[in-house]
CSV table of C-alpha atoms and ligand atoms in Angstrom, one decimal:
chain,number,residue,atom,x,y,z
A,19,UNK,CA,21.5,-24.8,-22.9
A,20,UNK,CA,19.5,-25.4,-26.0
A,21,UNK,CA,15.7,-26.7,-26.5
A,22,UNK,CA,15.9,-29.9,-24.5
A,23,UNK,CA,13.5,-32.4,-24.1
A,24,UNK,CA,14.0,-34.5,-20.9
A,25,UNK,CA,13.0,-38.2,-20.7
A,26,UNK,CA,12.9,-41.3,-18.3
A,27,UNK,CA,14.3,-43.9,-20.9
A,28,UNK,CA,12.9,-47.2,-18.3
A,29,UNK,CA,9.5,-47.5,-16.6
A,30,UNK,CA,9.4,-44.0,-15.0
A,31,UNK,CA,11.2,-42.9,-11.7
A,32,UNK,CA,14.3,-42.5,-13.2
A,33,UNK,CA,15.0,-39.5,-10.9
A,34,UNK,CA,14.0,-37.0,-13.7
A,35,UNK,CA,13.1,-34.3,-11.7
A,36,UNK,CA,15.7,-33.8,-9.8
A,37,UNK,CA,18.0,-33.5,-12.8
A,38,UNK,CA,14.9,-31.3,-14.4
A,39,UNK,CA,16.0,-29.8,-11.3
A,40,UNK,CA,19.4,-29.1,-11.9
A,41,UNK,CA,19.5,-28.4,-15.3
A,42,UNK,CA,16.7,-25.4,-14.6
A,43,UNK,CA,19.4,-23.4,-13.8
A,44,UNK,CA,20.7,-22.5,-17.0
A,45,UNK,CA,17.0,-22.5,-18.7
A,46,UNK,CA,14.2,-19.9,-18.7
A,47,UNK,CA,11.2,-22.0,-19.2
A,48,UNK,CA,10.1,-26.0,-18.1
A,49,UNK,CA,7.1,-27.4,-19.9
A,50,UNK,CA,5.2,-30.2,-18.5
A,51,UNK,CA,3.4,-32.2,-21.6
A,52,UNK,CA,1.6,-35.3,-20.9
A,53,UNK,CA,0.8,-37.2,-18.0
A,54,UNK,CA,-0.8,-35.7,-14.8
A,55,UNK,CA,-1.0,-36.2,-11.3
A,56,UNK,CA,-0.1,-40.0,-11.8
A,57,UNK,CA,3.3,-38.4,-11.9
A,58,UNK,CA,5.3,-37.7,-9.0
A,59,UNK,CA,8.8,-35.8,-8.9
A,60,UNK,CA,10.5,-35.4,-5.9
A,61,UNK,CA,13.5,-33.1,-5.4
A,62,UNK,CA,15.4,-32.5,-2.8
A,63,UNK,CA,16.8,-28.8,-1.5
A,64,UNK,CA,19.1,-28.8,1.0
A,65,UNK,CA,16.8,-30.5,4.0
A,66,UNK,CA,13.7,-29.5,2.7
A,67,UNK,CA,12.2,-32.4,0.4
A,68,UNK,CA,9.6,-31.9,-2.4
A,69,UNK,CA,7.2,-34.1,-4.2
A,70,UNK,CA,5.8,-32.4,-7.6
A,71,UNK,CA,2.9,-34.2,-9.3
A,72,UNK,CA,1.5,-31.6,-11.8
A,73,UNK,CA,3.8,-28.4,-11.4
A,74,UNK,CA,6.8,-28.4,-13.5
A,75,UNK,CA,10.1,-29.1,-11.6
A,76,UNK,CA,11.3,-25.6,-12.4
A,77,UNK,CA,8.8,-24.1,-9.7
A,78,UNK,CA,11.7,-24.6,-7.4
A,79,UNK,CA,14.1,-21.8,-9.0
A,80,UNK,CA,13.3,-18.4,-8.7
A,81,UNK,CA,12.8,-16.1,-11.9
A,82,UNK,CA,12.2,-19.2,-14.3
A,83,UNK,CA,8.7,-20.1,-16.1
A,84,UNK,CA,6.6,-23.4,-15.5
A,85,UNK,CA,3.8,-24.2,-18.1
A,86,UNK,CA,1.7,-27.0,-18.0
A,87,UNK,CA,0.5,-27.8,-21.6
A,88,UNK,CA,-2.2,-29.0,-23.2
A,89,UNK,CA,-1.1,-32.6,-23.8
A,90,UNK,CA,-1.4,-32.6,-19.6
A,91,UNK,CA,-4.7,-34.1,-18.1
A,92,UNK,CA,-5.4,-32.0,-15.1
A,93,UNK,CA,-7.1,-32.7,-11.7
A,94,UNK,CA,-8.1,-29.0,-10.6
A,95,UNK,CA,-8.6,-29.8,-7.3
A,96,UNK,CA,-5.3,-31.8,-7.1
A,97,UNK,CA,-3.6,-28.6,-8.8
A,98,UNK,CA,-5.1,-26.3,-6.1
A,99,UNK,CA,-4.0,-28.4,-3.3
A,100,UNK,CA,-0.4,-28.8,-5.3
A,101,UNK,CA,0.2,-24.8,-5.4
A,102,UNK,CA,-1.4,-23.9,-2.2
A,103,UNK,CA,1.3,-26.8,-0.8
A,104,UNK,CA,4.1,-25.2,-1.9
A,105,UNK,CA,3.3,-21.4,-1.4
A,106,UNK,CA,2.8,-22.6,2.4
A,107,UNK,CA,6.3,-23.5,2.1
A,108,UNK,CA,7.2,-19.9,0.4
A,109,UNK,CA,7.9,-21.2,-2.6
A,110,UNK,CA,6.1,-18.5,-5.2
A,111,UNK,CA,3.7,-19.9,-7.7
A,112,UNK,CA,1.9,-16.8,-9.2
A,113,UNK,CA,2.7,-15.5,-12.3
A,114,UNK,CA,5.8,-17.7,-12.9
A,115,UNK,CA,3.0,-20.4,-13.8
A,116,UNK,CA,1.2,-21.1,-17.1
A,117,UNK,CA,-1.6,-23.2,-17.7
A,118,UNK,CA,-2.7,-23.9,-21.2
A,119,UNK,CA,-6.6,-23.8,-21.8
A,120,UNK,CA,-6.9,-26.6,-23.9
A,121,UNK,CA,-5.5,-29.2,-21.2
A,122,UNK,CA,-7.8,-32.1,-20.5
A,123,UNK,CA,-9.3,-31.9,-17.0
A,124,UNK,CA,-9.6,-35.2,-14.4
A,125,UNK,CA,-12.6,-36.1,-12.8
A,126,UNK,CA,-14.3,-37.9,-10.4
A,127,UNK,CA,-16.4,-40.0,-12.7
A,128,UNK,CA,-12.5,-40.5,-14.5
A,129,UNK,CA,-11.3,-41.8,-10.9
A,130,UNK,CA,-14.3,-44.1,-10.1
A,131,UNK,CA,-14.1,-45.1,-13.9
A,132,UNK,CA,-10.5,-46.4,-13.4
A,133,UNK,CA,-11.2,-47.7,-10.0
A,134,UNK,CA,-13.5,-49.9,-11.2
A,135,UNK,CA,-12.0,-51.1,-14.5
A,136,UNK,CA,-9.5,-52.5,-12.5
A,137,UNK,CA,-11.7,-54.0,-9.7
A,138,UNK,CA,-13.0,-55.8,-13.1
A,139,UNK,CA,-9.5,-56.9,-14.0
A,140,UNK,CA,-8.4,-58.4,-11.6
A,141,UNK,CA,-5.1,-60.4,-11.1
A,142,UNK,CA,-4.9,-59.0,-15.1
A,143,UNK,CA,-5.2,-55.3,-13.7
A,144,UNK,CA,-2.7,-52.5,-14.9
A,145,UNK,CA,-1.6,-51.4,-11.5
A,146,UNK,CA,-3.0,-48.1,-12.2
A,147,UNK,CA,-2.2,-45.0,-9.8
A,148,UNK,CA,-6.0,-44.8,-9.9
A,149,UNK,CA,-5.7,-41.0,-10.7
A,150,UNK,CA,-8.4,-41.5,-13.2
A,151,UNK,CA,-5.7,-41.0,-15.9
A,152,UNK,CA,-6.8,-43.5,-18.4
A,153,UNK,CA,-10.1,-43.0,-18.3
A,154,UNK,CA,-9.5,-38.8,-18.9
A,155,UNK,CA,-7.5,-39.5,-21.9
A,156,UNK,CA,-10.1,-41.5,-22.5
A,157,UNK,CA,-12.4,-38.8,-22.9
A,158,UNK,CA,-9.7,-36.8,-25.0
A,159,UNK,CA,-10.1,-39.3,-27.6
A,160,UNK,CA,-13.7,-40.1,-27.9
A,161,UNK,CA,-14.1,-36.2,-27.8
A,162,UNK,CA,-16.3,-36.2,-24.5
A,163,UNK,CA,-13.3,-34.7,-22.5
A,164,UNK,CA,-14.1,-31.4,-20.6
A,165,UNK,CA,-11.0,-28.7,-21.0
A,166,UNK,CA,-9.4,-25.8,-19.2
A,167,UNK,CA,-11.1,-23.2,-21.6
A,168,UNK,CA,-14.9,-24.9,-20.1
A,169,UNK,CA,-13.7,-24.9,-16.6
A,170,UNK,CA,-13.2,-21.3,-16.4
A,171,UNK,CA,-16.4,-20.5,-17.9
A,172,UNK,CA,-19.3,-21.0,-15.3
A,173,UNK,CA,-22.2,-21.0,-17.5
A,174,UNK,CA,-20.3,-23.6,-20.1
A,175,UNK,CA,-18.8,-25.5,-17.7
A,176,UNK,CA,-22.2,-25.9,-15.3
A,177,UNK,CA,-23.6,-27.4,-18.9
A,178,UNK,CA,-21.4,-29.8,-19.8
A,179,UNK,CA,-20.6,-31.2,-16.7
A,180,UNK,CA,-24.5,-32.2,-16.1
A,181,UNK,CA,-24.2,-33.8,-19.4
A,182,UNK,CA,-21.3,-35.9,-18.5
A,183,UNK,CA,-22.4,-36.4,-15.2
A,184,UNK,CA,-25.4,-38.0,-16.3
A,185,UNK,CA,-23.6,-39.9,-19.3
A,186,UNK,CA,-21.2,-41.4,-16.7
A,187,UNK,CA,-22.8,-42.4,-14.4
A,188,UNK,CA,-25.1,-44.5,-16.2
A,189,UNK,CA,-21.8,-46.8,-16.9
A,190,UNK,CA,-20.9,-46.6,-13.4
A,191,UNK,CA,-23.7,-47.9,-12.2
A,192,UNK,CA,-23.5,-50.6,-14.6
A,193,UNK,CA,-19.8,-51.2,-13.4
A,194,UNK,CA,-20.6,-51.8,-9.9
A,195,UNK,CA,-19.6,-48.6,-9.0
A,196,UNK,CA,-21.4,-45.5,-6.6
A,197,UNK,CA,-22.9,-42.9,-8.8
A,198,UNK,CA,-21.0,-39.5,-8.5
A,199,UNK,CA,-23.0,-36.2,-7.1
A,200,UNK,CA,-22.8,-33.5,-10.1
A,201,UNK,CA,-23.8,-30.9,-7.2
A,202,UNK,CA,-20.9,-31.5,-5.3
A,203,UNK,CA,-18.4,-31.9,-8.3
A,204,UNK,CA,-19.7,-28.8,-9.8
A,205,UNK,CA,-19.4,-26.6,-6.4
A,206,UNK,CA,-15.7,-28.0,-6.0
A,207,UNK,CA,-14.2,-27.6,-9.1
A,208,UNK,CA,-16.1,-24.1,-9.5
A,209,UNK,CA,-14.3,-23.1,-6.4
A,210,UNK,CA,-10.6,-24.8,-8.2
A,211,UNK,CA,-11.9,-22.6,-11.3
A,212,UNK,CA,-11.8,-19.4,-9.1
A,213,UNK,CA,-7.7,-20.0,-8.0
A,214,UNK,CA,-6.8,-21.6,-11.3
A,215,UNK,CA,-8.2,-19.0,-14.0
A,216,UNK,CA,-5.7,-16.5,-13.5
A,217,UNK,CA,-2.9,-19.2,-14.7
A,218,UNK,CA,-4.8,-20.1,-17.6
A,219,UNK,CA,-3.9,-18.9,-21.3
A,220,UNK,CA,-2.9,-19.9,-24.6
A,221,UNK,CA,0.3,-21.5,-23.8
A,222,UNK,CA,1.3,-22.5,-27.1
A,223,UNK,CA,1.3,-18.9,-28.6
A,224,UNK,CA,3.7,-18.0,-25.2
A,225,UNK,CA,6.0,-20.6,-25.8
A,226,UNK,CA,6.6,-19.7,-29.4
A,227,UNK,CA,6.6,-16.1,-28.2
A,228,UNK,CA,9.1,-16.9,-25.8
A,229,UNK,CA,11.2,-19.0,-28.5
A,230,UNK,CA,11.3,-16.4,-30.7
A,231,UNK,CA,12.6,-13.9,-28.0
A,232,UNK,CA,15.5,-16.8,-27.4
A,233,UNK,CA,14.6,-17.7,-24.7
A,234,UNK,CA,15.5,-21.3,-23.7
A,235,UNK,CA,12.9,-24.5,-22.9
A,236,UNK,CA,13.1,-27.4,-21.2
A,237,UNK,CA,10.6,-30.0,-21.8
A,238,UNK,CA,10.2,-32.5,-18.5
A,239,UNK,CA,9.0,-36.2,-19.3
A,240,UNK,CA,6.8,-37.8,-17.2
A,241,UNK,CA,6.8,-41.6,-16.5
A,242,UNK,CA,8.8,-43.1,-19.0
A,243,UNK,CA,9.2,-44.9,-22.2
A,244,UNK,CA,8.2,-48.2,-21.4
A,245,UNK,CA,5.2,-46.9,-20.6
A,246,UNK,CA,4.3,-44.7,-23.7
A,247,UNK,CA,0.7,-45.2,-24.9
A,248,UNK,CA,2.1,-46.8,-28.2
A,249,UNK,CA,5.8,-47.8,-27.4
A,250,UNK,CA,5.6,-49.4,-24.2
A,251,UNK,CA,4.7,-53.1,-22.7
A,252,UNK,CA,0.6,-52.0,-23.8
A,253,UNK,CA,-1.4,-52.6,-21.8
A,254,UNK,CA,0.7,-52.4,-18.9
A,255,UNK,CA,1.4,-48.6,-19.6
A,256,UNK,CA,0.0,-44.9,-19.3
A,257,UNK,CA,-2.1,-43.5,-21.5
A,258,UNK,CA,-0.1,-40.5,-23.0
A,259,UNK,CA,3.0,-40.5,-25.2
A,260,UNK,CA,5.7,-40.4,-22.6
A,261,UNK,CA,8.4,-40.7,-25.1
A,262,UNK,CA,10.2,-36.9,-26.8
A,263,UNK,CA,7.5,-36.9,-30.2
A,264,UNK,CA,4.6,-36.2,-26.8
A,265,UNK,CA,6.8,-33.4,-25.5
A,266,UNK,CA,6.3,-31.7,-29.3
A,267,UNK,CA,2.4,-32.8,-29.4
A,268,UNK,CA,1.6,-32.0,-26.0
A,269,UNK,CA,2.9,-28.7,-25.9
A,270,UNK,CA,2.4,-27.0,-29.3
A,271,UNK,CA,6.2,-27.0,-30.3
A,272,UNK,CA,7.4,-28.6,-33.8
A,273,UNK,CA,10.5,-31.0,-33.3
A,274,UNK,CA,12.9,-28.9,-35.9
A,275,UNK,CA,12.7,-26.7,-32.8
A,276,UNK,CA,13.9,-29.5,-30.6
A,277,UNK,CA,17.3,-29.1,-30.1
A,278,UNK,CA,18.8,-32.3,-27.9
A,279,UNK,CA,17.3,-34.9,-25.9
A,280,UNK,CA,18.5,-36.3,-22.6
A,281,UNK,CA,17.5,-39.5,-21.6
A,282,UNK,CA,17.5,-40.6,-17.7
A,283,UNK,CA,18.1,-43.8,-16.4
A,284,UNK,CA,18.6,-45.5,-13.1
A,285,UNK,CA,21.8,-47.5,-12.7
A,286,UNK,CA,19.5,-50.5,-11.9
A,287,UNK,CA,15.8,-51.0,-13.3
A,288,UNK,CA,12.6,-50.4,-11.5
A,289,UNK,CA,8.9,-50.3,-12.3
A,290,UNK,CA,5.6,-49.8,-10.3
A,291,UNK,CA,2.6,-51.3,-11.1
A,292,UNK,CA,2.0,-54.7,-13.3
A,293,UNK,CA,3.5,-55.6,-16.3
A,294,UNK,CA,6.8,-57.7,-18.0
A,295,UNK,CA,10.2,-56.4,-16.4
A,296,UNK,CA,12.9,-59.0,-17.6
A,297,UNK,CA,15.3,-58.0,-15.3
A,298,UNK,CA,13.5,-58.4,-12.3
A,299,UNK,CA,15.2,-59.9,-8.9
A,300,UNK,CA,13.7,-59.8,-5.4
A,301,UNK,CA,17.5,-59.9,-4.0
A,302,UNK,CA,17.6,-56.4,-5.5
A,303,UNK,CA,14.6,-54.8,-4.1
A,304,UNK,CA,15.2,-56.0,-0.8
A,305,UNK,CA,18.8,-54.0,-0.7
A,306,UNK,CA,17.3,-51.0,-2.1
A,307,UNK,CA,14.2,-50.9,-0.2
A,308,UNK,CA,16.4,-52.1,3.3
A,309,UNK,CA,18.6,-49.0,2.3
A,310,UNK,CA,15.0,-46.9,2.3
A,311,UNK,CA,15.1,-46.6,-1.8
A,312,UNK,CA,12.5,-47.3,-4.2
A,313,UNK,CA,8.8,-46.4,-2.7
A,314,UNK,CA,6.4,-44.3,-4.9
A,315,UNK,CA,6.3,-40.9,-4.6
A,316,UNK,CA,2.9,-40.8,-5.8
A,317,UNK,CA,0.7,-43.7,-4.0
A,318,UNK,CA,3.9,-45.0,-1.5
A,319,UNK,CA,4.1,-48.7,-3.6
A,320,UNK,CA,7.5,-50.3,-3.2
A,321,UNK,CA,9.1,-50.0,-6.7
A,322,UNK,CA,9.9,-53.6,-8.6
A,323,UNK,CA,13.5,-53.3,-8.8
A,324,UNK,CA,16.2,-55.4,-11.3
A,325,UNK,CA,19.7,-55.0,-13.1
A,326,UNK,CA,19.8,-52.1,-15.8
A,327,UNK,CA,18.2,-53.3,-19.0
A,328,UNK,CA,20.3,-52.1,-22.0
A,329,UNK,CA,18.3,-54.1,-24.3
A,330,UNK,CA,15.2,-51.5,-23.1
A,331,UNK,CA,17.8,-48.0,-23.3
A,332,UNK,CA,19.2,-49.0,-26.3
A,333,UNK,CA,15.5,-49.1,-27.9
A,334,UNK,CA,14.4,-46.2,-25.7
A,335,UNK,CA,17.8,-44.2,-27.1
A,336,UNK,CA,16.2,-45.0,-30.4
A,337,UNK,CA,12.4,-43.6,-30.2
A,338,UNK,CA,13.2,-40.9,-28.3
A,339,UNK,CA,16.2,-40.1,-30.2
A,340,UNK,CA,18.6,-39.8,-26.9
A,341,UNK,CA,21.7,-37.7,-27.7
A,342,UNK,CA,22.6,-37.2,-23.8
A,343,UNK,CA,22.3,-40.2,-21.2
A,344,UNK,CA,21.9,-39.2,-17.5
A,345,UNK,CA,22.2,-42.0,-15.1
A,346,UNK,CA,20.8,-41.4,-12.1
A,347,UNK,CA,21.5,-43.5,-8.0
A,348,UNK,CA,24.5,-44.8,-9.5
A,349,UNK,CA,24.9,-45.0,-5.0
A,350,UNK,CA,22.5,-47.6,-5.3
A,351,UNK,CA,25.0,-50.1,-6.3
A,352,UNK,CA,27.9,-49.1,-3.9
A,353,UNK,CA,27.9,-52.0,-1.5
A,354,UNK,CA,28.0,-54.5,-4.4
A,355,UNK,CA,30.7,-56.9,-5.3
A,356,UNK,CA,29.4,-57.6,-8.2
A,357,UNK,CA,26.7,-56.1,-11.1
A,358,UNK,CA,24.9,-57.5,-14.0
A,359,UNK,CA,23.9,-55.7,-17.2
A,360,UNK,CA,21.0,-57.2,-19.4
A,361,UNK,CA,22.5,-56.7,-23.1
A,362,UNK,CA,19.9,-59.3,-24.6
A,363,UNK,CA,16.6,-61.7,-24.5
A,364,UNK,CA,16.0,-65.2,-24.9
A,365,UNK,CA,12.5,-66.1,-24.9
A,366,UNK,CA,11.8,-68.6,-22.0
A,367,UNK,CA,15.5,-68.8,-22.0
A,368,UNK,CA,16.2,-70.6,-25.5
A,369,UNK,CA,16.8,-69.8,-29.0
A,370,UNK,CA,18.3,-66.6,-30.6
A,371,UNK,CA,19.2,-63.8,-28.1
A,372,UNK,CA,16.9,-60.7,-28.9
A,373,UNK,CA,18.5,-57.3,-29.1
A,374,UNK,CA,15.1,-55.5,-28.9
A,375,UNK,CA,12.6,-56.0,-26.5
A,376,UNK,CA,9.4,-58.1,-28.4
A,377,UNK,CA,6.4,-55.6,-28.8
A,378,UNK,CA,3.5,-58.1,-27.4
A,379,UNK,CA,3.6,-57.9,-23.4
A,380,UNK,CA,3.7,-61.8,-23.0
A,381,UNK,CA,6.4,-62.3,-25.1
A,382,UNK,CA,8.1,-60.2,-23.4
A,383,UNK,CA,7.3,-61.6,-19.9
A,384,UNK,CA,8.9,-65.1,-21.4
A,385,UNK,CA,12.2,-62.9,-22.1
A,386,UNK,CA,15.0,-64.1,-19.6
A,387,UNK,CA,17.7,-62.0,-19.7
A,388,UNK,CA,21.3,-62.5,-21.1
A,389,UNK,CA,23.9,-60.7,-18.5
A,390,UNK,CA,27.2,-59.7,-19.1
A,391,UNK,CA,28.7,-59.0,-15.4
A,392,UNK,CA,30.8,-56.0,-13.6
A,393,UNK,CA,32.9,-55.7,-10.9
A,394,UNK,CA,31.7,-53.6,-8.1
A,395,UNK,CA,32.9,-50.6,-6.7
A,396,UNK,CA,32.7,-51.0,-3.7
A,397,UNK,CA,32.7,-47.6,-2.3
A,398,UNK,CA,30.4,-44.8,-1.2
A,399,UNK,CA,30.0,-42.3,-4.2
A,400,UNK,CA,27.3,-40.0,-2.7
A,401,UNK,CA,30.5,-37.4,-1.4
A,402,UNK,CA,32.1,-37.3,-5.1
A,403,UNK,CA,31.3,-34.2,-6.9
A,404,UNK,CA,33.9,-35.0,-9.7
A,405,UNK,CA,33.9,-37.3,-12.4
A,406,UNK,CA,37.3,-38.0,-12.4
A,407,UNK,CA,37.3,-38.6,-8.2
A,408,UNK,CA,34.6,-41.3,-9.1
A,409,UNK,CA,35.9,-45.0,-8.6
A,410,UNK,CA,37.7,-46.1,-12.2
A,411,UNK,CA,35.2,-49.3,-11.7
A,412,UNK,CA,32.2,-47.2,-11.2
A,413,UNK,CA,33.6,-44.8,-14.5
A,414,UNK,CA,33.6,-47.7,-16.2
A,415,UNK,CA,30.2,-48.9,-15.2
A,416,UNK,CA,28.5,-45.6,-16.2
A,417,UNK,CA,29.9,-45.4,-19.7
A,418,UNK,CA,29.7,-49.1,-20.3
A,419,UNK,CA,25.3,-48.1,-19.9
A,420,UNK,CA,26.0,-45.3,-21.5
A,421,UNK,CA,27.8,-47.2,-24.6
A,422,UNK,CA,25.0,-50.0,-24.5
A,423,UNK,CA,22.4,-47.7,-24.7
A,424,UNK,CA,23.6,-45.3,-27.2
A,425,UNK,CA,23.7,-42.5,-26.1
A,426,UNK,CA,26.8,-39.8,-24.7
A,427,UNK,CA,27.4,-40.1,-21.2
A,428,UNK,CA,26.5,-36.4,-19.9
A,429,UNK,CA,25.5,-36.8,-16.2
A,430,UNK,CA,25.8,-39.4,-13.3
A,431,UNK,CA,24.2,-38.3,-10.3
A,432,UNK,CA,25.3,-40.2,-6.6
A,433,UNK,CA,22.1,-38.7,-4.6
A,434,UNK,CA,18.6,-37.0,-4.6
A,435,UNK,CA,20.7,-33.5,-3.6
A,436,UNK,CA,21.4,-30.8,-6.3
A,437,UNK,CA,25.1,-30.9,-5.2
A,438,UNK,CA,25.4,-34.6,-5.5
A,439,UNK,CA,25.1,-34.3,-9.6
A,440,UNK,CA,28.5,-35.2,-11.8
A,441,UNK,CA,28.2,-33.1,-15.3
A,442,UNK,CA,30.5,-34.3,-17.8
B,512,IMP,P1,-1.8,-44.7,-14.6
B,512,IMP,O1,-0.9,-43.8,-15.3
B,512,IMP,O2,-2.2,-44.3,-13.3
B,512,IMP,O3,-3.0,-45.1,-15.5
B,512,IMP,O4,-1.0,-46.1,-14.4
B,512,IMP,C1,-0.6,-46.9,-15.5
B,512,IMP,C2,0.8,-47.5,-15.2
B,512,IMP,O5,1.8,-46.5,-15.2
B,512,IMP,C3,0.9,-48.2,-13.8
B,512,IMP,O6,1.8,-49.2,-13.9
B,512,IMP,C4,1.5,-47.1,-13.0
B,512,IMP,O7,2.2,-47.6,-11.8
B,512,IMP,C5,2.5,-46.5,-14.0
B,512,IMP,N1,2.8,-45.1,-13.7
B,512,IMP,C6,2.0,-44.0,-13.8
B,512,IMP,N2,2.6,-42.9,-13.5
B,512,IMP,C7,3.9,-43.2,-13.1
B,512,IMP,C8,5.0,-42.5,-12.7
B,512,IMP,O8,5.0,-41.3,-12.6
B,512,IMP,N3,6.1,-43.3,-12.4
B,512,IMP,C9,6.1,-44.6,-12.5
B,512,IMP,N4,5.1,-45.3,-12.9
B,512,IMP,C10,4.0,-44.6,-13.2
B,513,MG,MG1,8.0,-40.7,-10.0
């Protein structure tokens, strides 16, 4: 494969890492880029299940590279606990991992900060993960944010972090909130500093290194576009650029080195958190949360669920520039007789039907959907391994999402297993 940048094309949980997963094997190096431990990719190996919240997807396959990049927001003692978790299970994370020095760092005044923000919010909270992810990018903006390169350096780090502490928890404190103990943030990130600083480098010098040298890179999204800082249902998002221009900014690479990008998308629509999601139906989420589908990998919330939203993947094929559509639990639908597909708006129901979604978040919460309907399957698909074995009803299904949303039809997957993925 080429330069690929892989992204969720809904609300995130589009099943992106296990197809990060998949298409490792025929890459050399995966790039994380935004996000942090908000994030949570699970992949599944045989019996042995994985989540992944910081650590590329790639650390799974032996001999390939993982880098987490400086458009990433780190917890270091999230990170520890993240590698320590998988070389328990013998998975190797040693030299195979990169951390770029000028990553953001997460921390506990960033968790409290968000914590309480939303406390303060209300029934008009964001739904946040409460990582503290918000509040860290935060920081990266208003140029306050502590990095990588200051972690590893005692006497610099010791400095700065007194300085914040201090600055910080004056707003806590006028939040509400408890004020946080510099002593004991200082003593346990100093101890994540010890087992992190061998990872740490310039990152964007490797990648352009290893670019040069041919080698190929796979760029994993995190979350997904309808919840990019600038192109999503604000302020019911993230706060990085989930969409393929963050995989460029957040890792050093310029797009003319971009070769494709693959969107993912679930056969269905689900989000966690608050926010507008047109397509939503509780009849849904009860048959995919009955059938044990659709809880968060990250904090365990069951997943709103609806009908697939082409009006949302057609204009998430357009910012991210999707050549490649992967759909993803396309299982998910096997017992149904019947299955909608949102292909426009109308605002409260009424007037002109909308073909993109509105930008302002209650506009979009007014937007009842126009469906066009499909006959079901109605048959299991998680045993098919070829395209041309699946159901011609559930064929024509996937490329009907694939034609509404733009894009060229490239995987459909029938199950969180590597075997259970259909490459066209
Ligand atoms: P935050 O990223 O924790 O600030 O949360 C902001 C919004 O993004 C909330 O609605 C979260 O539920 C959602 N979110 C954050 N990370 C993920 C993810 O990896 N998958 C799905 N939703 C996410
Ligand atoms: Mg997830």
């Amino acid at each position: 494969m080429s330069n690929t940048i892989l992204v969720g094309s809904q609300w995130g949980d589009e099943g992106k890492g296990k197809i990060i997963d998949v298409l490792t094997g025929d890459m050399d190096i995966v790039v994380r880029s935004q996000g942090g431990n908000n994030a949570g990719h699970t992949i599944v190996d045989g019996d042995k299940k994985y989540v992944l919240h910081l650590i590329p997807s790639g650390i799974l396959r032996k001999g390939k590279i993982c880098v987490i990049g400086n458009g990433v927001v780190i917890d270091p003692v999230a990170l520890v606990v993240e590698i320590k978790g998988l070389q328990e299970r013998g998975i190797k994370v040693g030299k195979n991992l990169l951390i770029s020095d000028s990553a953001h760092l997460v921390m506990p005044y960033h968790r409290s900060l968000d914590e309480r923000r939303e406390a303060l919010k209300g029934k008009n909270k964001i739904g946040t993960t409460k990582r503290g992810i918000g509040p860290a990018y935060g920081d990266k903006a208003a140029r306050t944010g502590l990095r990588m390169a200051d972690l590893i350096r005692p006497d610099v780090f010791k400095a700065k972090l007194a300085q914040r502490i201090k600055e910080n928890n004056a707003v806590i404190k006028g939040l509400g909130g408890k004020p946080i103990n510099g002593a004991k943030v200082l003593a346990e990130y100093t101890a994540a500093a010890e087992v992190l600083k061998p990872f740490v480098t310039n990152t964007v010098t490797y990648l352009h290194k290893a670019m040069d040298a041919k080698k190929e890179v796979l760029f994993e999204g995190a979350q997904g576009t309808f919840l990019d800082i600038d192109h999503g249902t604000y302020p019911f998002v993230t706060s990085s650029n989930t969409t393929s221009g963050g995989a460029c900014t957040g890792s050093g690479i310029a797009p003319n080195r971009i070769d494709t990008v693959i969107g993912v998308v679930k056969a269905y629509t689900t989000r966690v958190g608050e926010g507008p999601l047109p397509t939503e139906e509780d009849a849904i989420g009860d048959m995919l949360h009955g059938m044990g589908r659709e809880f968060g990998a990250t904090t365990g919330r069951a997943r709103r669920c609806g009908w697939f939203d082409a009006v949302a993947t057609r204009y998430a094929s357009m910012v991210n520039g999707v050549d490649q559509l992967a759909i993803t639990n396309l299982d998910g639908l096997d017992g149904l007789p019947e299955i909608l597909i949102c292909t426009g708006y109308r605002i409260d129901g009424k007037g002109p039907v909308l073909d993109t979604p509105p930008t302002d978040a209650g506009e979009l919460a007014r937007c009842r959907p126009v469906y066009m309907s499909m006959p079901g399957w109605m048959t299991p698909t998680d045993t098919i391994r070829k395209y041309k074995d699946l159901p011609p009803k559930a064929r024509h299904y996937a490329e009907t999402l694939a034609k509404l949303s733009g894009a060229k039809l490239f995987i459909v997957s029938v199950g969180p297993g590597r075997a259970q993925t259909i490459q066209l």
